[in-house]
Structures are given as structure tokens and as C-alpha cells.
mmCIF file of C-alpha atoms in Angstrom:
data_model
loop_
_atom_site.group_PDB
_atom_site.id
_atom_site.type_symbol
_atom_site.label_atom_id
_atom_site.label_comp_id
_atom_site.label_asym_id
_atom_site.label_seq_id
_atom_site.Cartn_x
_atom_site.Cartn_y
_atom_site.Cartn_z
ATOM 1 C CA UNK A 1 -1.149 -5.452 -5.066
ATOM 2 C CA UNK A 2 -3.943 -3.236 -3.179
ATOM 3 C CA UNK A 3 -6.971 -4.759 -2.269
ATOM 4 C CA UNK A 4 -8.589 -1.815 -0.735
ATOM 5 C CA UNK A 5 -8.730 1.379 -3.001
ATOM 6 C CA UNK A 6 -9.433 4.841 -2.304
ATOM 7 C CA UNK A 7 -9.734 7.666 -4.715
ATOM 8 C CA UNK A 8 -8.997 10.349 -5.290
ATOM 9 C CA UNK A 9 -5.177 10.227 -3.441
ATOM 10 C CA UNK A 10 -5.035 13.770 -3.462
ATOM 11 C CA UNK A 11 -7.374 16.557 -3.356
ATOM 12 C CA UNK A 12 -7.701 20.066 -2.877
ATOM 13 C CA UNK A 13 -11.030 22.056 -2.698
ATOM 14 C CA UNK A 14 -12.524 25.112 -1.108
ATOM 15 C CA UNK A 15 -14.602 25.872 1.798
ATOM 16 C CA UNK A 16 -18.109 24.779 2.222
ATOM 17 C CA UNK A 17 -17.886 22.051 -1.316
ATOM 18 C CA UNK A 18 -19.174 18.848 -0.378
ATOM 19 C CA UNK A 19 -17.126 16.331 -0.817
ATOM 20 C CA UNK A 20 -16.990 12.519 -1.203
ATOM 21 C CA UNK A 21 -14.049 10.177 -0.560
ATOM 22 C CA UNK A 22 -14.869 6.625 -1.769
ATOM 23 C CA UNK A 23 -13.081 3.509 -0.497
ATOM 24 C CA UNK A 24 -13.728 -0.033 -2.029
ATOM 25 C CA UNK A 25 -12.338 -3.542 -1.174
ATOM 26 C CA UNK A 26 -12.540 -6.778 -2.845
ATOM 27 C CA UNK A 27 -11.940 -9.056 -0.306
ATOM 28 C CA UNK A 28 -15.783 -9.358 0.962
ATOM 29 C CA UNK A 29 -14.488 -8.136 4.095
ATOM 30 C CA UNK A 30 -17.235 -7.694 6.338
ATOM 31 C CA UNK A 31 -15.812 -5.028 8.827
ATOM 32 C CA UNK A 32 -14.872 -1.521 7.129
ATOM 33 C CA UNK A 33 -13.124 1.622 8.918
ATOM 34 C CA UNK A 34 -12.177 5.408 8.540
ATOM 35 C CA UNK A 35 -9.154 6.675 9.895
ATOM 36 C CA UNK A 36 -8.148 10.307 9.939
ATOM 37 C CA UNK A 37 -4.123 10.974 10.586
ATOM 38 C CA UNK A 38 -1.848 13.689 10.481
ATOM 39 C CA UNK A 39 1.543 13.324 8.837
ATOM 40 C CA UNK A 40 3.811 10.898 11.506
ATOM 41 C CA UNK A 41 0.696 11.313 13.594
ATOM 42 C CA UNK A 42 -1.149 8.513 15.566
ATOM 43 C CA UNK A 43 -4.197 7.298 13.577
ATOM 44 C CA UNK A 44 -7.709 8.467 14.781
ATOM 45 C CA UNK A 45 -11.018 5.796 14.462
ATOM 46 C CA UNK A 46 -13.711 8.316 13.432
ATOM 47 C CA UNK A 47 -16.337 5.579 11.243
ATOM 48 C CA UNK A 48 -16.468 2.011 11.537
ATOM 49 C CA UNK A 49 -18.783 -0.901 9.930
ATOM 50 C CA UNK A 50 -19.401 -4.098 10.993
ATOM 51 C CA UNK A 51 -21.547 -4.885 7.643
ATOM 52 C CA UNK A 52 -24.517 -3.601 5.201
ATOM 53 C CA UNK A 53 -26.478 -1.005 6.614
ATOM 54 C CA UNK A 54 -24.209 -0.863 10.114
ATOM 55 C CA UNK A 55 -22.689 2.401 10.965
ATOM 56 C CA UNK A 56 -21.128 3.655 13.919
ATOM 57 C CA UNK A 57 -19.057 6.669 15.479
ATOM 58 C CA UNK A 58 -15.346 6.238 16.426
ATOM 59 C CA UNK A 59 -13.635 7.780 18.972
ATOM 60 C CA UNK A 60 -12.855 10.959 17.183
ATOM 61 C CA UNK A 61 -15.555 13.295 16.632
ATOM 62 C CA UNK A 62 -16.150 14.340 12.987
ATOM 63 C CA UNK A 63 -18.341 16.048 10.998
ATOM 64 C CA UNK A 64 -18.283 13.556 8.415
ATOM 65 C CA UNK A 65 -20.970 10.877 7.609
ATOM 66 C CA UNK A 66 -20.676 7.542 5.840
ATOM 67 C CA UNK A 67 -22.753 4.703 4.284
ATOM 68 C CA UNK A 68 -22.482 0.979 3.678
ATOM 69 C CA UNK A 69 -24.944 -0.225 1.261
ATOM 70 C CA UNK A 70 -22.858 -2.599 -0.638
ATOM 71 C CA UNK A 71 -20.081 -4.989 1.703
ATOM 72 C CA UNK A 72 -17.226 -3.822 -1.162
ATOM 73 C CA UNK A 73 -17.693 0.242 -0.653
ATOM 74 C CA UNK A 74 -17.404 2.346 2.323
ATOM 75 C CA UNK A 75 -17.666 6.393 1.066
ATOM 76 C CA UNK A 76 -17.092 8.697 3.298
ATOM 77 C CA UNK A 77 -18.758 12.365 2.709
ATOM 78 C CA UNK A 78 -18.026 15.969 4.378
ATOM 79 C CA UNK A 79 -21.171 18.336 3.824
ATOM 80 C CA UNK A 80 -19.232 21.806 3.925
ATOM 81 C CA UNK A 81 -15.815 21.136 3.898
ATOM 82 C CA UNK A 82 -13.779 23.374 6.367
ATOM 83 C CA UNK A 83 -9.430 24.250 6.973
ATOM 84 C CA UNK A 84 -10.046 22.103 10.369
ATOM 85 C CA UNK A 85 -10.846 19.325 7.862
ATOM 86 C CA UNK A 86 -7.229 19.013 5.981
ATOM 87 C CA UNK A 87 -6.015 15.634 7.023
ATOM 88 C CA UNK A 88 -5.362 12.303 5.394
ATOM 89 C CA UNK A 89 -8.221 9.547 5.442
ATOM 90 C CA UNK A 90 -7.015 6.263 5.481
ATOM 91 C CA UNK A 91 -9.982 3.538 4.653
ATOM 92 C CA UNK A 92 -9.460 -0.340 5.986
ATOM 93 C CA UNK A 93 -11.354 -3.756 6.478
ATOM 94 C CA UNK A 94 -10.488 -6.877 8.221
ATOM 95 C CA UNK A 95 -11.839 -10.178 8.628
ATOM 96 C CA UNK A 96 -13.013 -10.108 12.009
ATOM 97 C CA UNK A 97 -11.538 -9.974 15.820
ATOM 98 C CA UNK A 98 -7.567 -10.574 15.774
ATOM 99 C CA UNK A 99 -7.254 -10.308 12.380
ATOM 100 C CA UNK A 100 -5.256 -7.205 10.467
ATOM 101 C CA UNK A 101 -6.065 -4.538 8.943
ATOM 102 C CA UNK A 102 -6.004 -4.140 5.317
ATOM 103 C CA UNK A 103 -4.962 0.122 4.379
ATOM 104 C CA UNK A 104 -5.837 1.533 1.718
ATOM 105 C CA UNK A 105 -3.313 4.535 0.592
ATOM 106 C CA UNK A 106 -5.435 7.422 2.074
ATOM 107 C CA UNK A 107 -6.647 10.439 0.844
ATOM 108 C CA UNK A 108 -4.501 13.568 1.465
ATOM 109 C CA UNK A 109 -7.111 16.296 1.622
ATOM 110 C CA UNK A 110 -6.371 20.009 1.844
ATOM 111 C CA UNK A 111 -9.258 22.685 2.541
ATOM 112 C CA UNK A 112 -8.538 25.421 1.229
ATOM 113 C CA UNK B 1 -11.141 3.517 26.506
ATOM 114 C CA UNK B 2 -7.862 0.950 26.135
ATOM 115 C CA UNK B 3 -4.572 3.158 25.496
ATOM 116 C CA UNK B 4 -1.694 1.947 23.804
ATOM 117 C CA UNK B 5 1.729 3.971 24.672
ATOM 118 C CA UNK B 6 4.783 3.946 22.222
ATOM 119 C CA UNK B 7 8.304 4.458 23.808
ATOM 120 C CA UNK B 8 9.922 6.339 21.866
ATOM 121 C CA UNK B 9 8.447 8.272 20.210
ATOM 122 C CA UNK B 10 10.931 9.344 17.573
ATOM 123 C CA UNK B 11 14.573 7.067 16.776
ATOM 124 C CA UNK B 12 17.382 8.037 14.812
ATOM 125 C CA UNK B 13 20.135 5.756 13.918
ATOM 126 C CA UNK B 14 22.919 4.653 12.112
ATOM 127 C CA UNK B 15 22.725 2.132 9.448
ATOM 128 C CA UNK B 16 23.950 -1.661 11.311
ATOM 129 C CA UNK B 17 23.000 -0.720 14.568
ATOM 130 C CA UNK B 18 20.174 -2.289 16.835
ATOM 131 C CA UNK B 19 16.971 -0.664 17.962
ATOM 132 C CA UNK B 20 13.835 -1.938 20.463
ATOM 133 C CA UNK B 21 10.351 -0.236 20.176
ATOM 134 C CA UNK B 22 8.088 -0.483 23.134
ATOM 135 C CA UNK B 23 4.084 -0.648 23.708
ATOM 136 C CA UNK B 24 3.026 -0.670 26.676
ATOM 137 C CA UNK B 25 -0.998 -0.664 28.007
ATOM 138 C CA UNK B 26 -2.370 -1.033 31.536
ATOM 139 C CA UNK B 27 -5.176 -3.039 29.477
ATOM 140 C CA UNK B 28 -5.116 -6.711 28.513
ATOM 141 C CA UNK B 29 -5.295 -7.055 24.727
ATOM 142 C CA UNK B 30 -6.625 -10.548 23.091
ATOM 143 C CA UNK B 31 -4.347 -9.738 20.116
ATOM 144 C CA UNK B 32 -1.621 -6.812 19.241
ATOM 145 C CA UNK B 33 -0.363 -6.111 15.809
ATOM 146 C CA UNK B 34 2.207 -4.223 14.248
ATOM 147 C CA UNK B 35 2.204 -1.707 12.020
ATOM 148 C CA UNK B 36 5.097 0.106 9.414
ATOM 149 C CA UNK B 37 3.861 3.278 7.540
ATOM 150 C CA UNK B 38 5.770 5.071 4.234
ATOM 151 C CA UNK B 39 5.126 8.580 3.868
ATOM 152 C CA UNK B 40 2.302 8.892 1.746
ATOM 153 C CA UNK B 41 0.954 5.456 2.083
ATOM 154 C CA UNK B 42 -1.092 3.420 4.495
ATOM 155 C CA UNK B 43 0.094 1.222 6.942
ATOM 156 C CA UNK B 44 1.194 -2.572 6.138
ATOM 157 C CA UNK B 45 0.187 -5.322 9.104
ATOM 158 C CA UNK B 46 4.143 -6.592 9.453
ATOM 159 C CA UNK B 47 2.936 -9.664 12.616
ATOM 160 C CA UNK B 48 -0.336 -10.343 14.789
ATOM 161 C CA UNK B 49 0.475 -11.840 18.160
ATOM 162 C CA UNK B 50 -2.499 -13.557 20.142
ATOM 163 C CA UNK B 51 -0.619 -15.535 22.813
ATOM 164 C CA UNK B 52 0.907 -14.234 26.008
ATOM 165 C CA UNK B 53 5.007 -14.607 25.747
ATOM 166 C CA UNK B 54 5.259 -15.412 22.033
ATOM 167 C CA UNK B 55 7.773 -14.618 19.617
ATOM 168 C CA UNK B 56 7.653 -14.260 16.514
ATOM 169 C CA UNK B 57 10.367 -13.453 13.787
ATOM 170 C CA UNK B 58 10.045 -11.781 10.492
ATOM 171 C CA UNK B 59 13.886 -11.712 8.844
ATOM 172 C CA UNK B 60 15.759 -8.904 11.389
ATOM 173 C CA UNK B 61 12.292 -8.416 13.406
ATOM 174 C CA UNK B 62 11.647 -9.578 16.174
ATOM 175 C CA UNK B 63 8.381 -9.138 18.001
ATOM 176 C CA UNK B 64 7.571 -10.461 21.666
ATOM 177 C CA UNK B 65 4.201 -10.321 23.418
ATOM 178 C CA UNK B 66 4.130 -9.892 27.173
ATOM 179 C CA UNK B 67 3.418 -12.990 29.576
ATOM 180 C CA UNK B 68 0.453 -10.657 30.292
ATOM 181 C CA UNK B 69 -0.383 -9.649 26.991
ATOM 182 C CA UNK B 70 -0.405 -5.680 28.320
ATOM 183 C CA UNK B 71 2.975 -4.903 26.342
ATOM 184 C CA UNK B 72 4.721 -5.719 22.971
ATOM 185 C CA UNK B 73 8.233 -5.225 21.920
ATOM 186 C CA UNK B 74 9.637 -4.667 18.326
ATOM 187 C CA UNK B 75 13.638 -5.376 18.257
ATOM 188 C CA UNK B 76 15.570 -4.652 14.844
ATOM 189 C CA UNK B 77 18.566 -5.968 14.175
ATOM 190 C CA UNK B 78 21.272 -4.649 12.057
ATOM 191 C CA UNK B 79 18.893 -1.821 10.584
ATOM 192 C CA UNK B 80 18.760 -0.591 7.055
ATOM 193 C CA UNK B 81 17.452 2.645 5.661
ATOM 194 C CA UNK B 82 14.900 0.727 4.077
ATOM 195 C CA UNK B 83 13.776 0.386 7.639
ATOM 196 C CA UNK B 84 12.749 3.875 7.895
ATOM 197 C CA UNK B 85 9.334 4.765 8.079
ATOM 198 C CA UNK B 86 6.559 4.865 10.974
ATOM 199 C CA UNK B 87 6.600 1.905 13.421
ATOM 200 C CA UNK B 88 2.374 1.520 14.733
ATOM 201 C CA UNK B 89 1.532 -1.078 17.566
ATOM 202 C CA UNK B 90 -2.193 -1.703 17.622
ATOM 203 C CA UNK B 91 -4.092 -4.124 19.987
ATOM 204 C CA UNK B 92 -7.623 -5.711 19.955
ATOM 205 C CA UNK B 93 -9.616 -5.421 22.999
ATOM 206 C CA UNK B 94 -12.966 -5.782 24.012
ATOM 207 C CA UNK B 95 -14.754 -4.544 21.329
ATOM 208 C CA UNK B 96 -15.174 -6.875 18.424
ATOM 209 C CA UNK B 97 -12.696 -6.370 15.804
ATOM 210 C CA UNK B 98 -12.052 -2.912 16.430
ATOM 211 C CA UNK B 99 -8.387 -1.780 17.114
ATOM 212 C CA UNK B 100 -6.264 1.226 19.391
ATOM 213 C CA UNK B 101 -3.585 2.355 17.849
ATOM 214 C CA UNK B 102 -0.742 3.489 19.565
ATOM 215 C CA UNK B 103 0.801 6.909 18.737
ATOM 216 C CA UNK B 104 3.781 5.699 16.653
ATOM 217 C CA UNK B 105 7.536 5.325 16.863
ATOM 218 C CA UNK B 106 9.203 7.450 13.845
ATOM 219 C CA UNK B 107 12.317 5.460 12.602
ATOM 220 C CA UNK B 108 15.352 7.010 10.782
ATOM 221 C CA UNK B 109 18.255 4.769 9.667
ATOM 222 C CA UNK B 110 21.135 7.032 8.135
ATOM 223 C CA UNK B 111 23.339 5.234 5.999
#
């Protein structure tokens, strides 16, 4: 039973449409995070939250932005989607330090 | 930046036979967590360890957490193709809540 959703699962769409992945959870988790992984590939942090109105970087650059206005959604948005950008976002929250991660089941995006 | 390094990096096996994953870190971790992936899905947390030298065992898992809590160990016993699937060790360092992933052990169990 998810806790964390993410729509759409799959999507396809051309270059330069702006696009908007949206990841919710309904745990009240205060700490939210974007992933970005190719298939059997290591994961890669590129957006993290710590709460409302926090945003940061991750380690991976991207050209993506997000938001956190409400504790329960965490969208992600590319501008002018590009090839480069075809990838699988994975969205997760945890409680806090030492606690796991909680996945949602990614969005396969393909650029086309 | 704290790096987490998988050994190996893919495994292929026969059903009933016995298999260790390794992560390994020149970095101290306060916690380390493990990871399985299914194609097409996000990862599921299998075990959290926080204490140098524990064990802990989940069914034909076993997972051990260095004295120095720099390395983890994943042991499967007897595996099953419903092992199969991507094996992630991840550990907390110093930044609050945030975890490094390791770059993944890819398991195949043949029947």
C-alpha cells in the first residue's frame, strides 16, 4: 500500500513542453526528495526538502526546479524539456536522520 | 562528498546457492540502510543499521554493520528468483537526513 504517489508513471513528450511531475505523501513527512536514475543505475539526489518553503540543490545538477508549499506535495517541473532529460524520477520522504526512505514508483520519462 | 562503493557490481546465480554483497566507504556513517529495487518500481527500505557490529536478520538476509560503521554486508542464503532485483546500500552522514547511495549490486537467481 503506497504512501507516496507520483503521477503520471509514464510519459512521453516532445522537446521544449514544459512539464510537471507531481509527487504527494500522506505520511506528514517533513523531509521530501527527487531522485533521477537510469535503468539498474545508481540513484542521483538532484532536489531535496527539509519542509514548507525549503528547497535545496542535490548533488546532481539539473535543470529542473521544484516547490514545497504544502508538507504532502513535492512537484517537480522541467521548463523546456530536452533528450538529455529521459530518465526515471523517483520522489521520497522520511522522517528525519536514520530513518528510511519511503519511494514512490517513479516517473519513466522519455523526451522525445 | 561521502561515497558508498558496491562490490559487485552485477551477480548471477543459481537458485539455492549463497551470495554476500559488499559496501564499503572510507567515511563513517551514523546509520546505513538497505535497499531492493524491481524493474519499474522504486526501491523498498529492506533493514536500517545504526550501531557499529550489529546484525540483523530478515528471513534468509542477513545484514552486518562494521565495528567501524564504514562498511555493510548483505549475505543471502539459499536464494530464490524472487530474490532478483537491484540490491542499494545507502548510509546517513553528516548532513541531516540526507542519504548516499551506493551504485547498486544487480542480482539474478536462475531457477
Amino acid at each position: 500500500e503506497a504512501d507516496i504517489y507520483q503521477t503520471p508513471r509514464y510519459l512521453v513528450i516532445g522537446t521544449g513542453k514544459k512539464i510537471t511531475l507531481e509527487c504527494s505523501q500522506t505520511m506528514g513527512h517533513d523531509k521530501m526528495y527527487w531522485y533521477q536514475q537510469d535503468p539498474g543505475m545508481e540513484l542521483h539526489l538532484i532536489h531535496y526538502s527539509y519542509g514548507v518553503n525549503s528547497t535545496e540543490k542535490g548533488d546532481l545538477s539539473s535543470e529542473s526546479t521544484v516547490s514545497r508549499i504544502r508538507t504532502e506535495h513535492f512537484p517537480l517541473t522541467l521548463e523546456s524539456a530536452r533528450p538529455s532529460h529521459t530518465s526515471q524520477y523517483l520522489c521520497a520522504s522520511s522522517h528525519g536522520q536514520g530513518h528510511g526512505y519511503t519511494f514512490g514508483s517513479g516517473t519513466r520519462l522519455t523526451v522525445v | 562528498t561521502q561515497l558508498l562503493e558496491q562490490s559487485p557490481q552485477f551477480l548471477s546465480i543459481q537458485e539455492g546457492e549463497n551470495l554476500t554483497v559488499y559496501c564499503n566507504s572510507s567515511s563513517v556513517f551514523s546509520s546505513l540502510q538497505w535497499y531492493r529495487q524491481e524493474p519499474g518500481e522504486g526501491p523498498v527500505l529492506l533493514v536500517t543499521v545504526v550501531t557499529g557490529g550489529e546484525v540483523k536478520k530478515l528471513k534468509r538476509l542477513t545484514f552486518q554493520f562494521g565495528d567501524a560503521r564504514k562498511d555493510s554486508s548483505l549475505h543471502i542464503t539459499a536464494a530464490q528468483p524472487g530474490d532478483t532485483g537491484l540490491y542499494l546500500c545507502a548510509g546517513t552522514g553528516t548532513s541531516y537526513g540526507k542519504l548516499t547511495f551506493g551504485q547498486g549490486t544487480i542480482l539474478t537467481v536462475h531457477p
